[in-house]
Short mmCIF file of C-alpha atoms and ligand atoms in Angstrom, two decimals:
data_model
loop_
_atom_site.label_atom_id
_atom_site.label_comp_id
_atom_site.label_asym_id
_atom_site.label_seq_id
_atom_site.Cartn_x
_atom_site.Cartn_y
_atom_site.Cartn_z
CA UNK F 1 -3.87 18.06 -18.33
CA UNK F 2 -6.26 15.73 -20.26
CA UNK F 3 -3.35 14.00 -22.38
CA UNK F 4 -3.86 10.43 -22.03
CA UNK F 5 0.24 10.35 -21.79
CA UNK F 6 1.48 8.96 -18.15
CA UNK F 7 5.28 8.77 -19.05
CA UNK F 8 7.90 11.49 -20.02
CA UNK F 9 9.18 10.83 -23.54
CA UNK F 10 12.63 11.18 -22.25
CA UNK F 11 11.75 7.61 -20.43
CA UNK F 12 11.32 9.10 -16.60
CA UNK F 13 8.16 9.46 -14.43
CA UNK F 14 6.00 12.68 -14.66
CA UNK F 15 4.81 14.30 -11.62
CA UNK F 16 1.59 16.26 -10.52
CA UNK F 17 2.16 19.41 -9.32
CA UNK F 18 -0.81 21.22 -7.43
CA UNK F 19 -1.83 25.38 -7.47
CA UNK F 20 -3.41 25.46 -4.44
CA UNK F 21 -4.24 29.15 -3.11
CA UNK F 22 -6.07 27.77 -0.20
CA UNK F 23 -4.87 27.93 3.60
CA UNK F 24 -4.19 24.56 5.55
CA UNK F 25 -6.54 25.43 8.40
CA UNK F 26 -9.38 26.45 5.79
CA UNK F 27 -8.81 23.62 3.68
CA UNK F 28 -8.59 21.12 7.29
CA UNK F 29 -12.23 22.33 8.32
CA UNK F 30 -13.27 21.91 4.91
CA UNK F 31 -11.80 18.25 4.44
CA UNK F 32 -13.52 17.97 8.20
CA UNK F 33 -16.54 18.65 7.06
CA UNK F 34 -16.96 16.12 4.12
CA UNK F 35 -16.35 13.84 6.31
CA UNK F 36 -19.87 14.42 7.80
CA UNK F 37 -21.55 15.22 4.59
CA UNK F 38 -20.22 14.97 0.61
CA UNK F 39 -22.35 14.82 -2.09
CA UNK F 40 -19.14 15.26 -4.85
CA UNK F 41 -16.87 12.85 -3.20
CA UNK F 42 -19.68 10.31 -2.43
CA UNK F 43 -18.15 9.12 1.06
CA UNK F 44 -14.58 8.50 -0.43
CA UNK F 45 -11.98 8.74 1.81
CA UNK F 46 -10.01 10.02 -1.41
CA UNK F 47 -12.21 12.32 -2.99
CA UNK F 48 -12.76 14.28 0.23
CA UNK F 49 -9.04 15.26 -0.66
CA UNK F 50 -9.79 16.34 -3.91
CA UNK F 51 -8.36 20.24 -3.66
CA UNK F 52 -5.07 17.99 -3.54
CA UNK F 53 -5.56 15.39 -5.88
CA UNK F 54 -7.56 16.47 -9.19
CA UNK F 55 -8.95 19.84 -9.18
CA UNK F 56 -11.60 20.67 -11.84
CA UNK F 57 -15.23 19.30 -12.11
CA UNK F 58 -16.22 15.68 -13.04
CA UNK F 59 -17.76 12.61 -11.87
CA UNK F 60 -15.34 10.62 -10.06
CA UNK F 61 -15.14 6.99 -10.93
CA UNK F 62 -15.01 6.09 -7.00
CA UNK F 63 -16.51 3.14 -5.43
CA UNK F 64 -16.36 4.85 -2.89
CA UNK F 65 -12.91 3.77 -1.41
CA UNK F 66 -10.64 4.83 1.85
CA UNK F 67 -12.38 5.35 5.39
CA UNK F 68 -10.17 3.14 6.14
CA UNK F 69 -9.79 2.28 10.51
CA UNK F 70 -7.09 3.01 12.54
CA UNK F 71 -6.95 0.02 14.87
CA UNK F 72 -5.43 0.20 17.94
CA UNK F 73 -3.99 -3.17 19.72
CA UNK F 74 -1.94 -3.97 22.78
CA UNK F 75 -0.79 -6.85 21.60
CA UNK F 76 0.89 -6.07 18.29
CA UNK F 77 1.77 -2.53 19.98
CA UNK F 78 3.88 -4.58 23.00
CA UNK F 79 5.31 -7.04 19.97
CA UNK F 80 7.03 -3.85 18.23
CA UNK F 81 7.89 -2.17 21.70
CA UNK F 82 5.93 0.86 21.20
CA UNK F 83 3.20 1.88 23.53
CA UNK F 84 1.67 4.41 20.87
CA UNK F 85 0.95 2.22 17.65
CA UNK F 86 -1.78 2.62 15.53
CA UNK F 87 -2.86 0.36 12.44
CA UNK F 88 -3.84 1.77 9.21
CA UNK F 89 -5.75 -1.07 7.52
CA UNK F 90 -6.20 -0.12 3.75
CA UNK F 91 -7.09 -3.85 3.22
CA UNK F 92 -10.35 -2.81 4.40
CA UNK F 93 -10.64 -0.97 0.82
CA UNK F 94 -13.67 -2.36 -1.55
CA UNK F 95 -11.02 -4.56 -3.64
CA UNK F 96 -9.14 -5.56 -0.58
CA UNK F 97 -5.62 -3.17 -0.95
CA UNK F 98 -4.70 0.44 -1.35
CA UNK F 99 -4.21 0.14 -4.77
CA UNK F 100 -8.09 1.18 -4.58
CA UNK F 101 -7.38 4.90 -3.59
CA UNK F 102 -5.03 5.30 -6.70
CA UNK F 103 -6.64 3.16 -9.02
CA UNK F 104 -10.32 5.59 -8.74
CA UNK F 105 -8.15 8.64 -9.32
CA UNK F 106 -5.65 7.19 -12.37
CA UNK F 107 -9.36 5.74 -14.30
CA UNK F 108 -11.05 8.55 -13.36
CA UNK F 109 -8.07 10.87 -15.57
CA UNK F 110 -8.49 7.86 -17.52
CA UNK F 111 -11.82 8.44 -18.68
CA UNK F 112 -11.95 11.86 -18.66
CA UNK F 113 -8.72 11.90 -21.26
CA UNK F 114 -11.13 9.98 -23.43
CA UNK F 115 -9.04 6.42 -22.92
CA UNK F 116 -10.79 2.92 -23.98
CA UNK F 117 -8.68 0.91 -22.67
CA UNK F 118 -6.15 0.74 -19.71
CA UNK F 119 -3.18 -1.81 -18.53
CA UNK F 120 -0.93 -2.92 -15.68
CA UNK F 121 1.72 -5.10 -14.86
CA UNK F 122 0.79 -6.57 -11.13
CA UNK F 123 2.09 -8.41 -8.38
CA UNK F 124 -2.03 -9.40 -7.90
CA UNK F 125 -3.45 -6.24 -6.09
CA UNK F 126 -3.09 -3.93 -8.55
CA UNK F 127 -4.72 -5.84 -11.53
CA UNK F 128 -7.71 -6.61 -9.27
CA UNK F 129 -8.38 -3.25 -8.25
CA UNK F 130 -7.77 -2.19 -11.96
CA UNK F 131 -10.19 -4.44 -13.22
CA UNK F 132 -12.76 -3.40 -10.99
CA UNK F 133 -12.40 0.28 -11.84
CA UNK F 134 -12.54 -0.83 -15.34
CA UNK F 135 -15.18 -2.33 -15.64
CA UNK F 136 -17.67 0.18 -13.32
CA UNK F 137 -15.74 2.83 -15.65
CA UNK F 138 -17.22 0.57 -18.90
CA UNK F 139 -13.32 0.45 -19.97
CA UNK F 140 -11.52 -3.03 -21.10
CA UNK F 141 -8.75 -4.02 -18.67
CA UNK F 142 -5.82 -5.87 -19.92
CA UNK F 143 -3.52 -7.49 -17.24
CA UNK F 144 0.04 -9.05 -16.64
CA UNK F 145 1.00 -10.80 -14.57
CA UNK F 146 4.00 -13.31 -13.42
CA UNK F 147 2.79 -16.98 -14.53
CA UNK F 148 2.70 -18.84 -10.80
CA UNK F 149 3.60 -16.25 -8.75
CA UNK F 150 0.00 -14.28 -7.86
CA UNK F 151 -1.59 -15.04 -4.59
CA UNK F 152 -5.36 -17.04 -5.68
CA UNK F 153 -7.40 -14.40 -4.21
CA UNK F 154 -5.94 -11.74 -6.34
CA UNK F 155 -6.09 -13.42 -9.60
CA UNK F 156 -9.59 -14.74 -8.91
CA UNK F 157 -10.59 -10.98 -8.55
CA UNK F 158 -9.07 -9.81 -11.88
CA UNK F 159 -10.76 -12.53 -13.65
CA UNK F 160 -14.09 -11.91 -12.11
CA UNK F 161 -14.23 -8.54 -12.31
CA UNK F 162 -13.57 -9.24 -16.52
CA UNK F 163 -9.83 -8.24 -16.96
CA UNK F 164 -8.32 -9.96 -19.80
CA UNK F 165 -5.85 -11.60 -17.58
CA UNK F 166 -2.15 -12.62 -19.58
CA UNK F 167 0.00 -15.09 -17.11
CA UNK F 168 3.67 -13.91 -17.87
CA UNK F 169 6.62 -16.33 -18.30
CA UNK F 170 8.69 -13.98 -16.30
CA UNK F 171 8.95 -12.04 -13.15
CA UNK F 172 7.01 -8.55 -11.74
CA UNK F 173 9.54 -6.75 -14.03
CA UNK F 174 9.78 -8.07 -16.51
CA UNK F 175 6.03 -7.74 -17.08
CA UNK F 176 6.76 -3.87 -15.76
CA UNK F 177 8.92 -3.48 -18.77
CA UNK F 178 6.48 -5.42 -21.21
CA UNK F 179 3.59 -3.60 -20.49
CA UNK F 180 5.47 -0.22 -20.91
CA UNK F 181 6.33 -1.16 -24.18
CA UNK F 182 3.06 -2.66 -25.01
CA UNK F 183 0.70 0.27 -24.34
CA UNK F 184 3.22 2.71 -25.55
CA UNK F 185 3.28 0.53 -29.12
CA UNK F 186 -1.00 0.06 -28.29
CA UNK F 187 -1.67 3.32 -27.43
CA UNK F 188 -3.53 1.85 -24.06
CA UNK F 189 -3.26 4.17 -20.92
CA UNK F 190 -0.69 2.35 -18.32
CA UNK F 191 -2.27 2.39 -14.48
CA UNK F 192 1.02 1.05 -12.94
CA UNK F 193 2.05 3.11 -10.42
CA UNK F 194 4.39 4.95 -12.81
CA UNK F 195 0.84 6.82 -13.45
CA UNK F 196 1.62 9.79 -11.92
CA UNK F 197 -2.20 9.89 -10.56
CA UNK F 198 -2.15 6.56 -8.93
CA UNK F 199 0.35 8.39 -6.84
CA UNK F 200 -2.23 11.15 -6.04
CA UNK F 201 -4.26 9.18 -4.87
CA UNK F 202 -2.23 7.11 -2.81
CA UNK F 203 -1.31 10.79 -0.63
CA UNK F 204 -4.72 10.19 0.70
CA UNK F 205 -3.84 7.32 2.91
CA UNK F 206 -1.39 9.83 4.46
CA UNK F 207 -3.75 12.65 4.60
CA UNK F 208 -6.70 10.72 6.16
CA UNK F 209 -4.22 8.65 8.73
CA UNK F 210 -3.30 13.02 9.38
CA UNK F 211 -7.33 13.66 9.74
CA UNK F 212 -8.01 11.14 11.71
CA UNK F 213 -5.14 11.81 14.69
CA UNK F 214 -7.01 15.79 14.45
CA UNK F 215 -4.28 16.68 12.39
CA UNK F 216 -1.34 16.08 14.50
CA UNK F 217 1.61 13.88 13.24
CA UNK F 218 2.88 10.61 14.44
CA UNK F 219 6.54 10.44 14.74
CA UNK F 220 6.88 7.75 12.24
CA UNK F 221 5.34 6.51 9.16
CA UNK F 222 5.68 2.78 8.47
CA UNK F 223 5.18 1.28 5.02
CA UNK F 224 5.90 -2.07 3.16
CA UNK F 225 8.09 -1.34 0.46
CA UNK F 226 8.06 -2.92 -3.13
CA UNK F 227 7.58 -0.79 -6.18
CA UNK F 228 8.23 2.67 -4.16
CA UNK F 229 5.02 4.31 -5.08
CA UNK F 230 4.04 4.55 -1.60
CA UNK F 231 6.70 5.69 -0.25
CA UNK F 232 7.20 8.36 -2.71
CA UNK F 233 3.27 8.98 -2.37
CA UNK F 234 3.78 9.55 1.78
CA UNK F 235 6.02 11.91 1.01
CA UNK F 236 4.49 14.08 -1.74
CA UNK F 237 1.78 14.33 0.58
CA UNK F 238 3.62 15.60 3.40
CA UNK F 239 5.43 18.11 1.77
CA UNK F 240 2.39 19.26 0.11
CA UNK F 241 0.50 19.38 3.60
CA UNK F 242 3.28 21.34 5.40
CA UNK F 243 3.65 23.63 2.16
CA UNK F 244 -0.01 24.62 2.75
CA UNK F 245 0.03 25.00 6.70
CA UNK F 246 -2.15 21.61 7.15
CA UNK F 247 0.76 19.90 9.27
CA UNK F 248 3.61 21.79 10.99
CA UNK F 249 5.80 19.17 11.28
CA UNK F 250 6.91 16.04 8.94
CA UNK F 251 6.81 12.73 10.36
CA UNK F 252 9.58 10.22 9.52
CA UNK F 253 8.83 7.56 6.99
CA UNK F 254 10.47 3.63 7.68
CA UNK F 255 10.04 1.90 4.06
CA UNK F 256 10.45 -1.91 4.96
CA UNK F 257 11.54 -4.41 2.36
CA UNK F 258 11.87 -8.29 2.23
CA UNK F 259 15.63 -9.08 2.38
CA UNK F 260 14.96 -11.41 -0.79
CA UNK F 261 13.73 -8.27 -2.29
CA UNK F 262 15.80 -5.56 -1.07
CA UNK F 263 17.24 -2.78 -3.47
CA UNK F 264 15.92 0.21 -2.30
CA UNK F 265 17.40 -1.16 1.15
CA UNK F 266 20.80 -1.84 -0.21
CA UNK F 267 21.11 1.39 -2.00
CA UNK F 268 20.12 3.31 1.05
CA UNK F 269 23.03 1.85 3.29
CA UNK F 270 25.26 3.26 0.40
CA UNK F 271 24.00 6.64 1.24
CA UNK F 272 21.68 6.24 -1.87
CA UNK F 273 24.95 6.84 -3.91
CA UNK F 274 24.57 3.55 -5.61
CA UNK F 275 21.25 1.99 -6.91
CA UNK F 276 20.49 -1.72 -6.90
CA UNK F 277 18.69 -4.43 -8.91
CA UNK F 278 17.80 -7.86 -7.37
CA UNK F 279 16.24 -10.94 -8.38
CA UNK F 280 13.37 -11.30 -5.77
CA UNK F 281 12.00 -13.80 -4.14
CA UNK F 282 9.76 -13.72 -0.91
CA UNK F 283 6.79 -14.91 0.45
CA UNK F 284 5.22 -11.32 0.58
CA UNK F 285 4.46 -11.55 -3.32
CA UNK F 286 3.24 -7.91 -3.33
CA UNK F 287 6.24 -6.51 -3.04
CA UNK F 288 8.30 -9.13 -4.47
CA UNK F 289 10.12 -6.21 -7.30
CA UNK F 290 13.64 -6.03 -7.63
CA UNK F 291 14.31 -3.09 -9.76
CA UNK F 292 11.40 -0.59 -8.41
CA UNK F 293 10.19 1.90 -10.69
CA UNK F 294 9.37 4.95 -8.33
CA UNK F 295 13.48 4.72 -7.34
CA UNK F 296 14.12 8.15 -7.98
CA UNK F 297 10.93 9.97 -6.00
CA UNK F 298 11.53 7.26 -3.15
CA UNK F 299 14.86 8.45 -2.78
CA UNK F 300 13.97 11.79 -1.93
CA UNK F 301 11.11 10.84 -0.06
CA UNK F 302 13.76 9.47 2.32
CA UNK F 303 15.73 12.37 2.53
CA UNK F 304 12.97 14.99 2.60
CA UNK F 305 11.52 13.18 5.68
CA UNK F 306 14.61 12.07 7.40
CA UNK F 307 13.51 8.24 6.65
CA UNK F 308 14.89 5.45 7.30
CA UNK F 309 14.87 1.90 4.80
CA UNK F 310 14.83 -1.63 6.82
CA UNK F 311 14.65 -4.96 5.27
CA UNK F 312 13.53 -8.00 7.41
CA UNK F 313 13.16 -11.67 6.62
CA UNK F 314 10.14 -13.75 5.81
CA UNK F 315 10.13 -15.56 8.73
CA UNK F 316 10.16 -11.88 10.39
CA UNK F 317 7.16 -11.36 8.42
CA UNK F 318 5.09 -14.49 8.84
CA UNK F 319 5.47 -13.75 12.80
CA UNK F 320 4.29 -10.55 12.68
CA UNK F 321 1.63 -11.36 10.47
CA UNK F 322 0.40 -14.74 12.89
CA UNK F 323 0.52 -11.36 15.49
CA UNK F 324 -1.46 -9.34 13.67
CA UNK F 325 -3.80 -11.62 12.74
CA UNK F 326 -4.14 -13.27 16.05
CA UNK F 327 -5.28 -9.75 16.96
CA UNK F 328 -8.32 -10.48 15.27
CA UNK F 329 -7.39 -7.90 12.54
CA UNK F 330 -5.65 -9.74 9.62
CA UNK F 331 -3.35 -9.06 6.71
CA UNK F 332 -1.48 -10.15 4.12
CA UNK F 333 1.71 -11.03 3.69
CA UNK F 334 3.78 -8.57 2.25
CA UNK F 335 1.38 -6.19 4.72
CA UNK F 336 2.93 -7.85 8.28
CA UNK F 337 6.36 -6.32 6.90
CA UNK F 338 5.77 -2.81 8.18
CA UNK F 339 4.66 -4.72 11.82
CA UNK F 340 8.14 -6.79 11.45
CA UNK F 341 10.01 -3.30 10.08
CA UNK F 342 9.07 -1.59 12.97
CA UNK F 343 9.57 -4.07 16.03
CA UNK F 344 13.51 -4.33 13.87
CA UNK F 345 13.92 -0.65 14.20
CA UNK F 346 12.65 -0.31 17.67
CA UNK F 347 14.96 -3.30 18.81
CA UNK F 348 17.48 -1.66 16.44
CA UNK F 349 16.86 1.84 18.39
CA UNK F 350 16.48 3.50 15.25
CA UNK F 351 12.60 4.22 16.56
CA UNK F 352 12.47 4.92 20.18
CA UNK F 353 10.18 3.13 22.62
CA UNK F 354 8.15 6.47 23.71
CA UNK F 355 7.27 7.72 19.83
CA UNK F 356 4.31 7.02 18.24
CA UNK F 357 4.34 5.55 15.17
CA UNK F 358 1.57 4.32 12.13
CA UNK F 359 1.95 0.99 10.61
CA UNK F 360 -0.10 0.22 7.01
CA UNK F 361 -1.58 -2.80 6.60
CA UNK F 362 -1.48 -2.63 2.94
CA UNK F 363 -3.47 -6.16 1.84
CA UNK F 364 -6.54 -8.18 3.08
CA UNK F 365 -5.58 -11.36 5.40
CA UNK F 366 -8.01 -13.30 2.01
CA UNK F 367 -5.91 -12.36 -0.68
CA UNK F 368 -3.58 -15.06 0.08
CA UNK F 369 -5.08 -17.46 2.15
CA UNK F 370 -2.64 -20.53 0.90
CA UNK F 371 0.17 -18.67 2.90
CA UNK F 372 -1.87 -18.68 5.73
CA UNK F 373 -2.96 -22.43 5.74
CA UNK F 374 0.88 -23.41 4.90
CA UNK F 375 1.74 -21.46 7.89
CA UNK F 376 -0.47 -23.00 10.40
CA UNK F 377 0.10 -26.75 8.86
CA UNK F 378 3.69 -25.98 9.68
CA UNK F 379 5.55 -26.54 12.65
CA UNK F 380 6.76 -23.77 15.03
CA UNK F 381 5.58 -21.06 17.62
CA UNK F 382 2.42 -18.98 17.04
CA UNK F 383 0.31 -21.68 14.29
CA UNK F 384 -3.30 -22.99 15.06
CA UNK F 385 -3.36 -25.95 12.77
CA UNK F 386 -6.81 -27.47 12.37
CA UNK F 387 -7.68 -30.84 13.74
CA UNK F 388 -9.83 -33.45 12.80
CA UNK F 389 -12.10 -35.38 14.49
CA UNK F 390 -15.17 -38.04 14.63
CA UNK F 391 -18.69 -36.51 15.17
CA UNK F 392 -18.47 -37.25 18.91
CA UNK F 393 -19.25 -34.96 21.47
CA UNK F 394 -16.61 -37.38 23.78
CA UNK F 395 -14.08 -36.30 20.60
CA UNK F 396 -14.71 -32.02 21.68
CA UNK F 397 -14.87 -32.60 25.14
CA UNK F 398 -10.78 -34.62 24.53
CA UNK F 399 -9.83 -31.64 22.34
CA UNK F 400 -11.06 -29.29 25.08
CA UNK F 401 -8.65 -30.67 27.74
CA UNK F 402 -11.53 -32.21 30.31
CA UNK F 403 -12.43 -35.31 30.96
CA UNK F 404 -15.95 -36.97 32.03
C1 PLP T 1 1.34 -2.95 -4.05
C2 PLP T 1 1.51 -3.46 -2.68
C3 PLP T 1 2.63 -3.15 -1.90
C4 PLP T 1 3.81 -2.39 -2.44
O1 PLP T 1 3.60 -1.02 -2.52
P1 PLP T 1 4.58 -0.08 -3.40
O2 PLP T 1 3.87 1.19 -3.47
O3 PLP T 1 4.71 -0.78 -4.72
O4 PLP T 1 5.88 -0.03 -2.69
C5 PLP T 1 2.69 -3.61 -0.60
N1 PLP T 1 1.69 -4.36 -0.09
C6 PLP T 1 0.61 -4.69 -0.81
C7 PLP T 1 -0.44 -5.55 -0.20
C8 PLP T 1 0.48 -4.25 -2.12
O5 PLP T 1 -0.60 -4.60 -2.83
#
């Protein structure tokens, strides 16, 4: 368990699996009661899991992370056409994305397997969450990333936080496949998702969304969809919940892509018989990937759950966001494609207007906060551009409509 090693030599992923001799309700009252008080976990809406995640005794690296809310609003509930729509907002995690709930859990191995130095290929949010991990963990962080194609906020963050930071002349995967060669050839523990902790991690934004409905399932599971480890994460954690007796019943996850980046999408209207690379392009940069590395687990995370894989377009996803946003709640880009998945599906009806269903907000609305302005300096239906105007209180009272 403490081999620094996160990939099979045969070239495939490795996966975690857990011992677990306790009951689901014992283990639900005892996950219920962190929650009030947890001197171990520190407050983390991870380590509160941690019978499920890493069992032993250490010092978590943790920050802490999770806690996320589950928002509830009207109006991005009636623009899906579900009455029963909650919001899971895991950019309301300290670095701003998700990729905080793996990240503590894959340095934390880290660390404990005696590792100096750890790496990651990122689409932004998981070099900034890396690098802060890193450095509270005293480890050196080496990044890559595609030259150009990182939202400001996210690259700002690596580079604060003291990642050495390498701009790649190429795209998310090809800097997937350098840094797998790299730290292999370096000996430098890899924290891309291909980590099989990161994934543990990531169960606990499945496991908390659980604790906080008192344990009772939504009917759907809604996630943006690039690199697969969340999908395949939802999943694991299901199955592992309803092995134990913690759920009864397994909600269906919706994996939503961005039709410029849609493999997983294309290979599951062939049944999953055939698998797809793309070149991607979209304006949801985080999951810009077109030849995702958790294909394999995703793929039965569909099946196992009776799933379903959408794809929508990024004007699709810019609406949704300017919803979700103008909710007073706020997200990324690649975020608003679950919101945009699941209005598809219900229109579609795929999801049914009287189910409930979760959406994840993966990203913070900051991380890429050129998108936004280009959006509202734009033309069309839902933008708030800003205006200009002298230092007259005659100029406030014209932009306010009345007149002396
Ligand atoms: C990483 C990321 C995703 C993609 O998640 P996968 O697990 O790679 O499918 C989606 N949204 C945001 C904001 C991300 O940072």
């Amino acid at each position: 368990m403490l081999s620094p090693r996160v990939q099979c030599s045969c070239g495939g992923l490795l996966e975690v699996l857990h011992e677990s001799k306790a009951s689901g309700p014992s283990l639900r009252s005892r996950f219920d009661r962190r929650r009030v008080s947890d001197p171990v976990g520190q407050g983390s809406g991870v380590w509160r899991f941690r019978e499920l995640l890493l069992p032993g005794r250490f010092d978590p690296v943790t920050h802490p992370e999770g806690n996320t809310p589950l928002y509830r609003r009207d109006p991005v509930a009636r623009y899906t056409g579900l009455v029963d729509l909650a919001l899971k907002h895991e950019g309301e995690n300290p670095t701003g994305s998700f990729k905080d709930r793996g990240m503590t859990v894959a340095v934390t191995q880290a660390a404990r397997a005696g590792a100096t130095a750890v790496a990651c290929a990122s689409t932004g949010n998981t070099s900034a969450s890396m690098a802060a991990y890193a450095a509270q963990a005293g480890l050196t962080a080496l990044v890559f990333v595609p030259a150009g194609k990182v939202a400001a906020g996210k690259l700002a963050q690596a580079l604060a936080y003291g990642a050495r930071t390498l701009l790649v002349r190429g795209d998310f995967d090809r800097c997937l496949r350098l840094v797998r060669e790299a730290s292999e050839a370096l000996g430098i523990t890899l924290l891309n998702s291909i980590n099989p902790w990161r994934l543990e991690g990531q169960k606990t934004i499945v496991l908390e969304v659980l604790q906080q409905r008192g344990w009772e399932p939504p009917d759907w599971i809604v996630v943006p969809a690039g690199n697969l480890g969340n999908t395949a994460a939802f999943a694991k954690a299901l199955r592992e919940a309803r092995g134990l007796g913690i759920i009864r019943r397994m909600p269906r996850i919706a994996s939503v892509q961005a039709t410029g980046a849609n493999p997983f999408y294309r290979s599951f209207r062939t049944g999953f018989r055939r698998r797809f690379r793309v070149k991607a392009e979209t304006v949801a940069t985080a999951i810009r990937i077109g030849d995702p590395a958790s294909y394999d687990r995703a793929v039965r995370a569909i099946r196992e759950t009776d799933g379903v894989v959408t794809a929508v377009s990024d004007r699709a996803i810019l609406e949704a966001k300017a919803v979700v946003d103008a909710a007073g709640i706020g997200c990324e880009p690649a975020s608003a494609a679950s919101v945009a998945g699941l209005r598809h599906l219900v229109r579609r009806g795929v999801v049914k207007a009287g189910e409930s269903a979760v959406a994840i907000l993966t990203g913070h609305l900051l991380k890429d906060a050129e998108t936004v302005m280009r959006f509202h300096a734009s033309r069309g239906a839902r933008r708030n551009p800003p205006v200009e105007i002298e230092p007259t209180v005659a100029a406030v009272e014209r932009l306010l409509g009345r007149r002396r």
